[in-house]
C-alpha cells in the first residue's frame, strides 16, 4: 500500500504542476508579451475558467499527503513553515489579482493588480522549484522527525542548509523557465494573431535557456547533492528511459514550435514537466524526505505510512473523489476548448 500511495501523491502533484503550471506561466509572461489592454485581457481570459480548478490539485495533493503520510505532513509543514506561509500569501495575492483586476476601470487599479499577478506568479514558480530541490537535497531532520530551515544560511549545500542555496536556486530557475515556456506554449494554443506570434517567439528564444539549466541540474544533483540519486535507476535499468524522455520532450518543444504545431509543442512541454517530476520521485523512493546529515533519520514510506485499514478504506474514497474530479475537468476543458478572443468567447 505504501508504494501505491507514494505514486498516488506523486501523480497528483504532477497533474497540479502540468495544469496550474501554464496558469503560472501566463502570469509570468503577462507584462512581457502583452502590448495593449486587449492583449492583457485575452491572456487573463485564456485561463479564466480553469485557473481556480487547477489549483484544487494542490489542495487535493496536500490533503492526500496528510491522509497517507501524516508524519511527513507534520514534519514538512512545521519545518517549511516560513516558505509555506509565503506560498499561501502568494496564492492569495494571485487569486485576488485575477478576480479584482476588472472590477474598477481605472488605469492605476489595473496596473497594480497586473503587477501583483506577475510578481506572485513568478515567485510561486521559483518557490515551487526550490521546494522540490529542498526535498531532493534533504533537510536537517532531528531524531524526533522535525527540523527548522531558515530562508538562507551560507548558500552552500551541507548538513545545515537554508531553504535557499546555490542548488535550490538552480531548481527555482529551472521551474521559472520551464513554466514560462509552458505558459507561452499554452498561449500559442489558445490565442491568435500577434500575441500568438510573440508567444512562439518567446519559446524559441528561451528554449536554449531551459535546455541549459536542465542539463546543469542533472549532474549537480548526481555529483554534488545526492550521490545515491541513481541507486534506483541502477537497480531498475528501465528507469533510464526517463531522462531519455526528458531530452526527447525538450527536442519536441523546439521542433514542433518551429513547425508551428502548437498543440504538439504544448504536449511535449507537459511530457517534459511530468518526466522531470517522475524522475525525481523515482530517484527518491522509498524516501519521502531525506535527511541532510544522517540517512538513518530519513522519513520514508515505511515509517510515515498510515495504518493498513485507513489505507484500504481511503483508497475507495479517493477513487470516488478522483472519478468526480475527472468528470468535472473533462466537462470544463471540453466547454473551454478552442481559441480565445474578447469578441468571440471560447471555441471559435
mmCIF file of C-alpha atoms in Angstrom:
data_model
loop_
_atom_site.group_PDB
_atom_site.id
_atom_site.type_symbol
_atom_site.label_atom_id
_atom_site.label_comp_id
_atom_site.label_asym_id
_atom_site.label_seq_id
_atom_site.Cartn_x
_atom_site.Cartn_y
_atom_site.Cartn_z
ATOM 1 C CA UNK A 1 0.000 0.000 0.000
ATOM 2 C CA UNK A 2 2.882 2.349 0.683
ATOM 3 C CA UNK A 3 4.112 2.049 -2.897
ATOM 4 C CA UNK A 4 0.607 2.743 -4.234
ATOM 5 C CA UNK A 5 0.055 5.807 -2.068
ATOM 6 C CA UNK A 6 3.536 7.177 -2.818
ATOM 7 C CA UNK A 7 2.725 7.232 -6.507
ATOM 8 C CA UNK A 8 -0.825 8.482 -5.952
ATOM 9 C CA UNK A 9 0.564 11.573 -4.224
ATOM 10 C CA UNK A 10 3.310 11.931 -6.835
ATOM 11 C CA UNK A 11 0.850 11.739 -9.741
ATOM 12 C CA UNK A 12 -1.479 14.286 -8.135
ATOM 13 C CA UNK A 13 1.392 16.735 -7.756
ATOM 14 C CA UNK A 14 2.447 16.099 -11.363
ATOM 15 C CA UNK A 15 -1.092 16.894 -12.519
ATOM 16 C CA UNK A 16 -1.029 20.093 -10.470
ATOM 17 C CA UNK A 17 2.268 21.239 -11.976
ATOM 18 C CA UNK A 18 1.138 20.488 -15.536
ATOM 19 C CA UNK A 19 -2.258 22.196 -15.157
ATOM 20 C CA UNK A 20 -1.525 25.125 -12.872
ATOM 21 C CA UNK A 21 1.906 25.419 -14.487
ATOM 22 C CA UNK A 22 0.500 27.075 -17.581
ATOM 23 C CA UNK A 23 -1.549 29.422 -15.365
ATOM 24 C CA UNK A 24 1.645 30.473 -13.613
ATOM 25 C CA UNK A 25 3.408 30.757 -16.959
ATOM 26 C CA UNK A 26 0.731 33.110 -18.290
ATOM 27 C CA UNK A 27 1.180 35.247 -15.170
ATOM 28 C CA UNK A 28 4.963 35.348 -15.628
ATOM 29 C CA UNK A 29 4.536 36.408 -19.264
ATOM 30 C CA UNK A 30 1.708 38.864 -18.620
ATOM 31 C CA UNK A 31 3.854 42.037 -18.702
ATOM 32 C CA UNK A 32 6.311 40.591 -21.239
ATOM 33 C CA UNK A 33 4.022 39.555 -24.105
ATOM 34 C CA UNK A 34 1.070 41.927 -23.729
ATOM 35 C CA UNK A 35 1.334 45.147 -25.747
ATOM 36 C CA UNK A 36 -2.133 46.519 -25.069
ATOM 37 C CA UNK A 37 -5.060 46.282 -22.703
ATOM 38 C CA UNK A 38 -6.701 43.927 -25.187
ATOM 39 C CA UNK A 39 -3.713 41.549 -25.010
ATOM 40 C CA UNK A 40 -3.782 41.596 -21.213
ATOM 41 C CA UNK A 41 -7.483 40.792 -21.111
ATOM 42 C CA UNK A 42 -7.078 37.949 -23.618
ATOM 43 C CA UNK A 43 -4.234 36.448 -21.571
ATOM 44 C CA UNK A 44 -6.355 36.530 -18.440
ATOM 45 C CA UNK A 45 -9.371 35.174 -20.294
ATOM 46 C CA UNK A 46 -7.281 32.262 -21.589
ATOM 47 C CA UNK A 47 -7.003 30.914 -18.036
ATOM 48 C CA UNK A 48 -10.166 32.439 -16.580
ATOM 49 C CA UNK A 49 -12.438 29.353 -16.437
ATOM 50 C CA UNK A 50 -9.754 26.909 -15.273
ATOM 51 C CA UNK A 51 -7.131 28.534 -13.041
ATOM 52 C CA UNK A 52 -9.019 28.057 -9.766
ATOM 53 C CA UNK A 53 -9.958 24.481 -10.648
ATOM 54 C CA UNK A 54 -6.337 23.712 -11.475
ATOM 55 C CA UNK A 55 -5.266 24.860 -8.017
ATOM 56 C CA UNK A 56 -7.587 22.284 -6.470
ATOM 57 C CA UNK A 57 -4.994 19.629 -7.351
ATOM 58 C CA UNK A 58 -2.545 21.312 -4.971
ATOM 59 C CA UNK A 59 -5.083 21.201 -2.152
ATOM 60 C CA UNK A 60 -6.072 17.636 -3.012
ATOM 61 C CA UNK A 61 -2.426 16.565 -3.128
ATOM 62 C CA UNK A 62 -1.772 18.158 0.253
ATOM 63 C CA UNK A 63 -4.863 16.509 1.727
ATOM 64 C CA UNK A 64 -3.862 13.122 0.325
ATOM 65 C CA UNK A 65 -0.372 13.587 1.726
ATOM 66 C CA UNK A 66 -1.827 14.287 5.155
ATOM 67 C CA UNK A 67 -4.079 11.246 4.925
ATOM 68 C CA UNK A 68 -1.469 8.780 3.653
ATOM 69 C CA UNK A 69 1.733 10.012 5.322
ATOM 70 C CA UNK A 70 0.771 12.040 8.412
ATOM 71 C CA UNK A 71 4.285 12.056 9.883
ATOM 72 C CA UNK A 72 5.696 13.565 6.690
ATOM 73 C CA UNK A 73 2.924 16.158 6.666
ATOM 74 C CA UNK A 74 3.620 17.139 10.278
ATOM 75 C CA UNK A 75 7.376 17.319 9.796
ATOM 76 C CA UNK A 76 7.425 19.113 6.444
ATOM 77 C CA UNK A 77 4.719 21.640 7.293
ATOM 78 C CA UNK A 78 6.461 22.610 10.518
ATOM 79 C CA UNK A 79 9.975 22.771 9.042
ATOM 80 C CA UNK A 80 8.908 24.627 5.906
ATOM 81 C CA UNK A 81 6.559 26.876 7.867
ATOM 82 C CA UNK A 82 8.121 30.144 6.658
ATOM 83 C CA UNK A 83 8.177 29.083 2.999
ATOM 84 C CA UNK A 84 4.628 27.720 3.186
ATOM 85 C CA UNK A 85 3.302 30.965 4.626
ATOM 86 C CA UNK A 86 4.958 32.854 1.775
ATOM 87 C CA UNK A 87 3.416 30.449 -0.766
ATOM 88 C CA UNK A 88 -0.001 30.815 0.876
ATOM 89 C CA UNK A 89 0.148 34.603 0.621
ATOM 90 C CA UNK A 90 1.347 34.407 -2.973
ATOM 91 C CA UNK A 91 -1.596 32.138 -3.867
ATOM 92 C CA UNK A 92 -3.992 34.576 -2.193
ATOM 93 C CA UNK A 93 -2.471 37.580 -3.975
ATOM 94 C CA UNK A 94 -2.534 35.811 -7.323
ATOM 95 C CA UNK A 95 -6.182 34.853 -6.944
ATOM 96 C CA UNK A 96 -7.100 38.363 -5.818
ATOM 97 C CA UNK A 97 -5.289 39.922 -8.781
ATOM 98 C CA UNK A 98 -7.207 37.767 -11.273
ATOM 99 C CA UNK A 99 -10.603 38.313 -9.655
ATOM 100 C CA UNK A 100 -10.331 42.028 -8.775
ATOM 101 C CA UNK A 101 -8.495 43.450 -11.794
ATOM 102 C CA UNK A 102 -11.597 44.206 -13.860
ATOM 103 C CA UNK A 103 -13.779 45.488 -11.015
ATOM 104 C CA UNK A 104 -12.780 49.139 -11.424
ATOM 105 C CA UNK A 105 -11.981 50.708 -14.803
ATOM 106 C CA UNK A 106 -9.062 52.825 -13.593
ATOM 107 C CA UNK A 107 -5.540 52.541 -15.016
ATOM 108 C CA UNK A 108 -3.766 52.612 -11.659
ATOM 109 C CA UNK A 109 -6.079 49.927 -10.272
ATOM 110 C CA UNK A 110 -5.453 47.608 -13.194
ATOM 111 C CA UNK A 111 -1.715 48.270 -13.248
ATOM 112 C CA UNK A 112 -1.452 47.423 -9.550
ATOM 113 C CA UNK A 113 -3.170 44.061 -9.992
ATOM 114 C CA UNK A 114 -1.214 43.366 -13.185
ATOM 115 C CA UNK A 115 1.987 43.798 -11.190
ATOM 116 C CA UNK A 116 0.624 41.633 -8.393
ATOM 117 C CA UNK A 117 -0.356 38.906 -10.881
ATOM 118 C CA UNK A 118 3.131 38.920 -12.408
ATOM 119 C CA UNK A 119 5.073 39.025 -9.123
ATOM 120 C CA UNK A 120 3.026 36.335 -7.379
ATOM 121 C CA UNK A 121 3.155 34.007 -10.399
ATOM 122 C CA UNK A 122 6.914 34.426 -10.801
ATOM 123 C CA UNK A 123 7.660 33.914 -7.103
ATOM 124 C CA UNK A 124 5.375 30.873 -6.899
ATOM 125 C CA UNK A 125 7.251 29.219 -9.762
ATOM 126 C CA UNK A 126 10.589 29.928 -8.062
ATOM 127 C CA UNK A 127 9.392 28.709 -4.657
ATOM 128 C CA UNK A 128 7.890 25.512 -6.063
ATOM 129 C CA UNK A 129 11.137 24.720 -7.874
ATOM 130 C CA UNK A 130 13.191 25.499 -4.785
ATOM 131 C CA UNK A 131 10.846 23.334 -2.673
ATOM 132 C CA UNK A 132 11.423 20.305 -4.889
ATOM 133 C CA UNK A 133 15.181 20.937 -4.772
ATOM 134 C CA UNK A 134 14.986 21.071 -0.952
ATOM 135 C CA UNK A 135 13.322 17.667 -0.886
ATOM 136 C CA UNK A 136 15.918 16.181 -3.243
ATOM 137 C CA UNK A 137 18.821 17.711 -1.300
ATOM 138 C CA UNK A 138 17.453 16.810 2.119
ATOM 139 C CA UNK A 139 16.771 18.767 5.288
ATOM 140 C CA UNK A 140 18.402 18.672 8.750
ATOM 141 C CA UNK A 141 15.983 16.216 10.364
ATOM 142 C CA UNK A 142 16.342 15.629 14.093
ATOM 143 C CA UNK A 143 15.736 12.345 15.887
ATOM 144 C CA UNK A 144 12.123 13.358 16.599
ATOM 145 C CA UNK A 145 11.486 13.802 12.860
ATOM 146 C CA UNK A 146 11.265 17.589 12.923
ATOM 147 C CA UNK A 147 13.590 20.274 11.580
ATOM 148 C CA UNK A 148 13.936 24.002 11.066
ATOM 149 C CA UNK A 149 15.170 25.756 7.936
ATOM 150 C CA UNK A 150 15.984 29.466 7.779
ATOM 151 C CA UNK A 151 15.366 31.186 4.469
ATOM 152 C CA UNK A 152 19.120 31.037 3.772
ATOM 153 C CA UNK A 153 22.437 30.466 5.557
ATOM 154 C CA UNK A 154 25.751 30.479 3.675
ATOM 155 C CA UNK A 155 24.224 29.470 0.289
ATOM 156 C CA UNK A 156 26.121 26.161 0.396
ATOM 157 C CA UNK A 157 24.824 22.601 0.350
ATOM 158 C CA UNK A 158 25.679 20.969 3.666
ATOM 159 C CA UNK A 159 24.299 19.352 6.826
ATOM 160 C CA UNK A 160 22.708 22.628 7.989
ATOM 161 C CA UNK A 161 21.374 24.291 4.825
ATOM 162 C CA UNK A 162 18.835 27.031 4.322
ATOM 163 C CA UNK A 163 15.771 26.945 2.125
ATOM 164 C CA UNK A 164 17.790 28.839 -0.472
ATOM 165 C CA UNK A 165 21.293 27.794 -1.529
ATOM 166 C CA UNK A 166 23.008 27.502 -4.893
ATOM 167 C CA UNK A 167 21.320 24.179 -5.647
ATOM 168 C CA UNK A 168 17.792 25.214 -4.697
ATOM 169 C CA UNK A 169 18.262 28.438 -6.669
ATOM 170 C CA UNK A 170 19.047 26.270 -9.717
ATOM 171 C CA UNK A 171 15.820 24.367 -9.003
ATOM 172 C CA UNK A 172 13.929 27.651 -8.835
ATOM 173 C CA UNK A 173 15.421 28.826 -12.144
ATOM 174 C CA UNK A 174 14.528 25.530 -13.848
ATOM 175 C CA UNK A 175 10.929 25.852 -12.641
ATOM 176 C CA UNK A 176 10.730 29.530 -13.621
ATOM 177 C CA UNK A 177 11.964 28.995 -17.187
ATOM 178 C CA UNK A 178 10.048 25.727 -17.675
ATOM 179 C CA UNK A 179 6.722 27.194 -16.526
ATOM 180 C CA UNK A 180 7.233 30.404 -18.516
ATOM 181 C CA UNK A 181 7.746 28.325 -21.678
ATOM 182 C CA UNK A 182 4.799 26.109 -20.671
ATOM 183 C CA UNK A 183 2.629 29.210 -20.402
ATOM 184 C CA UNK A 184 3.874 30.556 -23.734
ATOM 185 C CA UNK A 185 3.030 27.285 -25.460
ATOM 186 C CA UNK A 186 -0.425 27.357 -23.873
ATOM 187 C CA UNK A 187 -0.950 30.911 -25.171
ATOM 188 C CA UNK A 188 0.144 29.781 -28.633
ATOM 189 C CA UNK A 189 -2.605 27.138 -28.486
ATOM 190 C CA UNK A 190 -5.337 29.429 -27.113
ATOM 191 C CA UNK A 191 -4.689 32.758 -28.875
ATOM 192 C CA UNK A 192 -4.323 34.157 -32.370
ATOM 193 C CA UNK A 193 -2.575 36.975 -34.205
ATOM 194 C CA UNK A 194 0.385 38.936 -32.871
ATOM 195 C CA UNK A 195 0.014 37.643 -29.313
ATOM 196 C CA UNK A 196 0.368 34.072 -30.533
ATOM 197 C CA UNK A 197 3.434 35.013 -32.590
ATOM 198 C CA UNK A 198 5.070 36.686 -29.588
ATOM 199 C CA UNK A 199 4.384 33.558 -27.507
ATOM 200 C CA UNK A 200 6.000 31.376 -30.184
ATOM 201 C CA UNK A 201 8.987 33.720 -30.387
ATOM 202 C CA UNK A 202 9.427 33.560 -26.596
ATOM 203 C CA UNK A 203 9.575 29.752 -26.736
ATOM 204 C CA UNK A 204 12.190 29.755 -29.487
ATOM 205 C CA UNK A 205 14.261 32.399 -27.709
ATOM 206 C CA UNK A 206 14.259 30.830 -24.240
ATOM 207 C CA UNK A 207 14.293 27.151 -25.140
ATOM 208 C CA UNK A 208 18.099 27.152 -25.075
ATOM 209 C CA UNK A 209 17.960 28.527 -21.507
ATOM 210 C CA UNK A 210 15.653 25.688 -20.450
ATOM 211 C CA UNK A 211 17.928 23.146 -22.108
ATOM 212 C CA UNK A 212 20.995 24.617 -20.373
ATOM 213 C CA UNK A 213 19.533 24.740 -16.846
ATOM 214 C CA UNK A 214 18.092 21.228 -17.256
ATOM 215 C CA UNK A 215 21.469 19.856 -18.298
ATOM 216 C CA UNK A 216 23.176 21.704 -15.408
ATOM 217 C CA UNK A 217 20.677 20.485 -12.802
ATOM 218 C CA UNK A 218 21.121 16.775 -13.528
ATOM 219 C CA UNK A 219 24.901 16.454 -12.899
ATOM 220 C CA UNK A 220 24.612 18.910 -9.987
ATOM 221 C CA UNK A 221 22.120 16.544 -8.366
ATOM 222 C CA UNK A 222 24.103 13.378 -9.018
ATOM 223 C CA UNK A 223 27.687 14.569 -8.475
ATOM 224 C CA UNK A 224 27.313 17.120 -5.669
ATOM 225 C CA UNK A 225 23.991 16.990 -3.859
ATOM 226 C CA UNK A 226 22.829 13.373 -3.793
ATOM 227 C CA UNK A 227 25.401 10.735 -4.663
ATOM 228 C CA UNK A 228 22.810 7.941 -4.355
ATOM 229 C CA UNK A 229 20.391 9.573 -6.808
ATOM 230 C CA UNK A 230 20.956 6.809 -9.373
ATOM 231 C CA UNK A 231 20.623 3.871 -6.958
ATOM 232 C CA UNK A 232 17.061 3.056 -8.043
ATOM 233 C CA UNK A 233 17.991 3.611 -11.674
ATOM 234 C CA UNK A 234 20.802 1.069 -11.422
ATOM 235 C CA UNK A 235 18.533 -1.383 -9.634
ATOM 236 C CA UNK A 236 15.844 -0.967 -12.321
ATOM 237 C CA UNK A 237 17.644 -0.020 -15.574
ATOM 238 C CA UNK A 238 14.333 0.556 -17.349
ATOM 239 C CA UNK A 239 14.144 3.820 -15.395
ATOM 240 C CA UNK A 240 16.916 5.248 -17.583
ATOM 241 C CA UNK A 241 14.142 5.747 -20.128
ATOM 242 C CA UNK A 242 13.008 8.709 -18.006
ATOM 243 C CA UNK A 243 15.994 11.042 -18.685
ATOM 244 C CA UNK A 244 15.834 9.978 -22.334
ATOM 245 C CA UNK A 245 12.183 11.048 -22.486
ATOM 246 C CA UNK A 246 13.132 14.354 -20.813
ATOM 247 C CA UNK A 247 15.610 15.075 -23.626
ATOM 248 C CA UNK A 248 13.174 13.930 -26.318
ATOM 249 C CA UNK A 249 10.427 16.129 -24.893
ATOM 250 C CA UNK A 250 12.801 19.102 -24.891
ATOM 251 C CA UNK A 251 13.588 18.384 -28.525
ATOM 252 C CA UNK A 252 9.867 18.082 -29.254
ATOM 253 C CA UNK A 253 9.176 21.524 -27.763
ATOM 254 C CA UNK A 254 11.562 23.335 -30.098
ATOM 255 C CA UNK A 255 10.928 21.131 -33.134
ATOM 256 C CA UNK A 256 7.145 21.407 -33.020
ATOM 257 C CA UNK A 257 7.358 25.094 -32.170
ATOM 258 C CA UNK A 258 9.446 25.768 -35.285
ATOM 259 C CA UNK A 259 6.866 23.896 -37.370
ATOM 260 C CA UNK A 260 4.009 25.875 -35.749
ATOM 261 C CA UNK A 261 2.486 22.668 -34.351
ATOM 262 C CA UNK A 262 1.343 24.388 -31.169
ATOM 263 C CA UNK A 263 -0.679 21.526 -29.693
ATOM 264 C CA UNK A 264 2.181 19.056 -30.124
ATOM 265 C CA UNK A 265 4.692 21.543 -28.669
ATOM 266 C CA UNK A 266 2.433 22.063 -25.644
ATOM 267 C CA UNK A 267 2.042 18.286 -25.234
ATOM 268 C CA UNK A 268 5.855 18.000 -25.305
ATOM 269 C CA UNK A 269 6.061 20.580 -22.524
ATOM 270 C CA UNK A 270 3.528 18.598 -20.477
ATOM 271 C CA UNK A 271 5.656 15.493 -21.028
ATOM 272 C CA UNK A 272 8.828 17.355 -20.011
ATOM 273 C CA UNK A 273 7.344 18.554 -16.720
ATOM 274 C CA UNK A 274 5.838 15.136 -15.971
ATOM 275 C CA UNK A 275 9.008 13.141 -16.620
ATOM 276 C CA UNK A 276 11.192 15.569 -14.680
ATOM 277 C CA UNK A 277 8.962 15.127 -11.627
ATOM 278 C CA UNK A 278 8.519 11.371 -12.069
ATOM 279 C CA UNK A 279 12.281 11.006 -12.444
ATOM 280 C CA UNK A 280 12.861 12.871 -9.177
ATOM 281 C CA UNK A 281 10.227 10.782 -7.370
ATOM 282 C CA UNK A 282 11.702 7.561 -8.736
ATOM 283 C CA UNK A 283 15.163 8.549 -7.544
ATOM 284 C CA UNK A 284 13.920 9.333 -4.026
ATOM 285 C CA UNK A 285 11.679 6.291 -3.426
ATOM 286 C CA UNK A 286 11.166 4.981 -0.734
ATOM 287 C CA UNK A 287 12.343 8.201 0.897
ATOM 288 C CA UNK A 288 9.759 10.921 1.318
ATOM 289 C CA UNK A 289 12.013 13.491 2.969
ATOM 290 C CA UNK A 290 15.742 12.704 3.163
ATOM 291 C CA UNK A 291 17.943 13.846 6.000
ATOM 292 C CA UNK A 292 20.873 16.067 5.035
ATOM 293 C CA UNK A 293 23.018 14.896 7.968
ATOM 294 C CA UNK A 294 22.087 11.262 8.752
ATOM 295 C CA UNK A 295 20.390 8.809 6.342
ATOM 296 C CA UNK A 296 19.095 6.845 9.347
ATOM 297 C CA UNK A 297 16.778 9.784 10.081
ATOM 298 C CA UNK A 298 15.147 9.804 6.639
ATOM 299 C CA UNK A 299 11.360 9.925 6.597
ATOM 300 C CA UNK A 300 10.380 7.014 4.376
ATOM 301 C CA UNK A 301 7.224 5.392 3.065
ATOM 302 C CA UNK A 302 7.530 2.643 5.670
ATOM 303 C CA UNK A 303 7.881 4.814 8.760
ATOM 304 C CA UNK A 304 5.404 7.536 7.719
ATOM 305 C CA UNK A 305 2.518 5.457 6.342
ATOM 306 C CA UNK A 306 -0.904 5.440 7.980
ATOM 307 C CA UNK A 307 -2.449 2.200 9.258
ATOM 308 C CA UNK A 308 -3.481 -0.568 6.809
ATOM 309 C CA UNK A 309 -7.229 -0.212 7.446
ATOM 310 C CA UNK A 310 -7.004 3.539 6.819
ATOM 311 C CA UNK A 311 -5.146 2.924 3.562
ATOM 312 C CA UNK A 312 -7.671 0.402 2.235
ATOM 313 C CA UNK A 313 -10.754 2.452 3.094
ATOM 314 C CA UNK A 314 -9.069 5.635 1.919
ATOM 315 C CA UNK A 315 -8.297 4.102 -1.455
ATOM 316 C CA UNK A 316 -12.016 3.567 -2.053
ATOM 317 C CA UNK A 317 -12.961 7.135 -1.155
ATOM 318 C CA UNK A 318 -10.005 8.544 -3.074
ATOM 319 C CA UNK A 319 -11.137 6.613 -6.157
ATOM 320 C CA UNK A 320 -14.658 8.037 -5.904
ATOM 321 C CA UNK A 321 -13.323 11.563 -5.454
ATOM 322 C CA UNK A 322 -10.965 11.250 -8.410
ATOM 323 C CA UNK A 323 -13.768 9.936 -10.624
ATOM 324 C CA UNK A 324 -15.813 13.070 -9.851
ATOM 325 C CA UNK A 325 -12.771 15.307 -10.413
ATOM 326 C CA UNK A 326 -12.006 13.706 -13.774
ATOM 327 C CA UNK A 327 -15.602 14.181 -14.933
ATOM 328 C CA UNK A 328 -15.523 17.825 -13.813
ATOM 329 C CA UNK A 329 -12.264 18.596 -15.611
ATOM 330 C CA UNK A 330 -13.366 16.746 -18.754
ATOM 331 C CA UNK A 331 -16.542 18.854 -18.913
ATOM 332 C CA UNK A 332 -14.804 22.171 -18.174
ATOM 333 C CA UNK A 333 -11.968 21.690 -20.644
ATOM 334 C CA UNK A 334 -14.355 20.477 -23.320
ATOM 335 C CA UNK A 335 -16.510 23.597 -22.888
ATOM 336 C CA UNK A 336 -13.339 25.720 -22.900
ATOM 337 C CA UNK A 337 -11.741 24.175 -25.999
ATOM 338 C CA UNK A 338 -10.708 26.331 -28.937
ATOM 339 C CA UNK A 339 -9.235 29.793 -29.339
ATOM 340 C CA UNK A 340 -9.938 32.741 -27.058
ATOM 341 C CA UNK A 341 -10.917 36.255 -28.088
ATOM 342 C CA UNK A 342 -12.647 39.163 -26.429
ATOM 343 C CA UNK A 343 -15.346 39.202 -29.112
ATOM 344 C CA UNK A 344 -15.907 35.526 -29.880
ATOM 345 C CA UNK A 345 -15.573 33.975 -26.437
ATOM 346 C CA UNK A 346 -14.273 30.405 -26.427
ATOM 347 C CA UNK A 347 -14.219 27.703 -29.019
ATOM 348 C CA UNK A 348 -14.348 29.829 -32.178
#
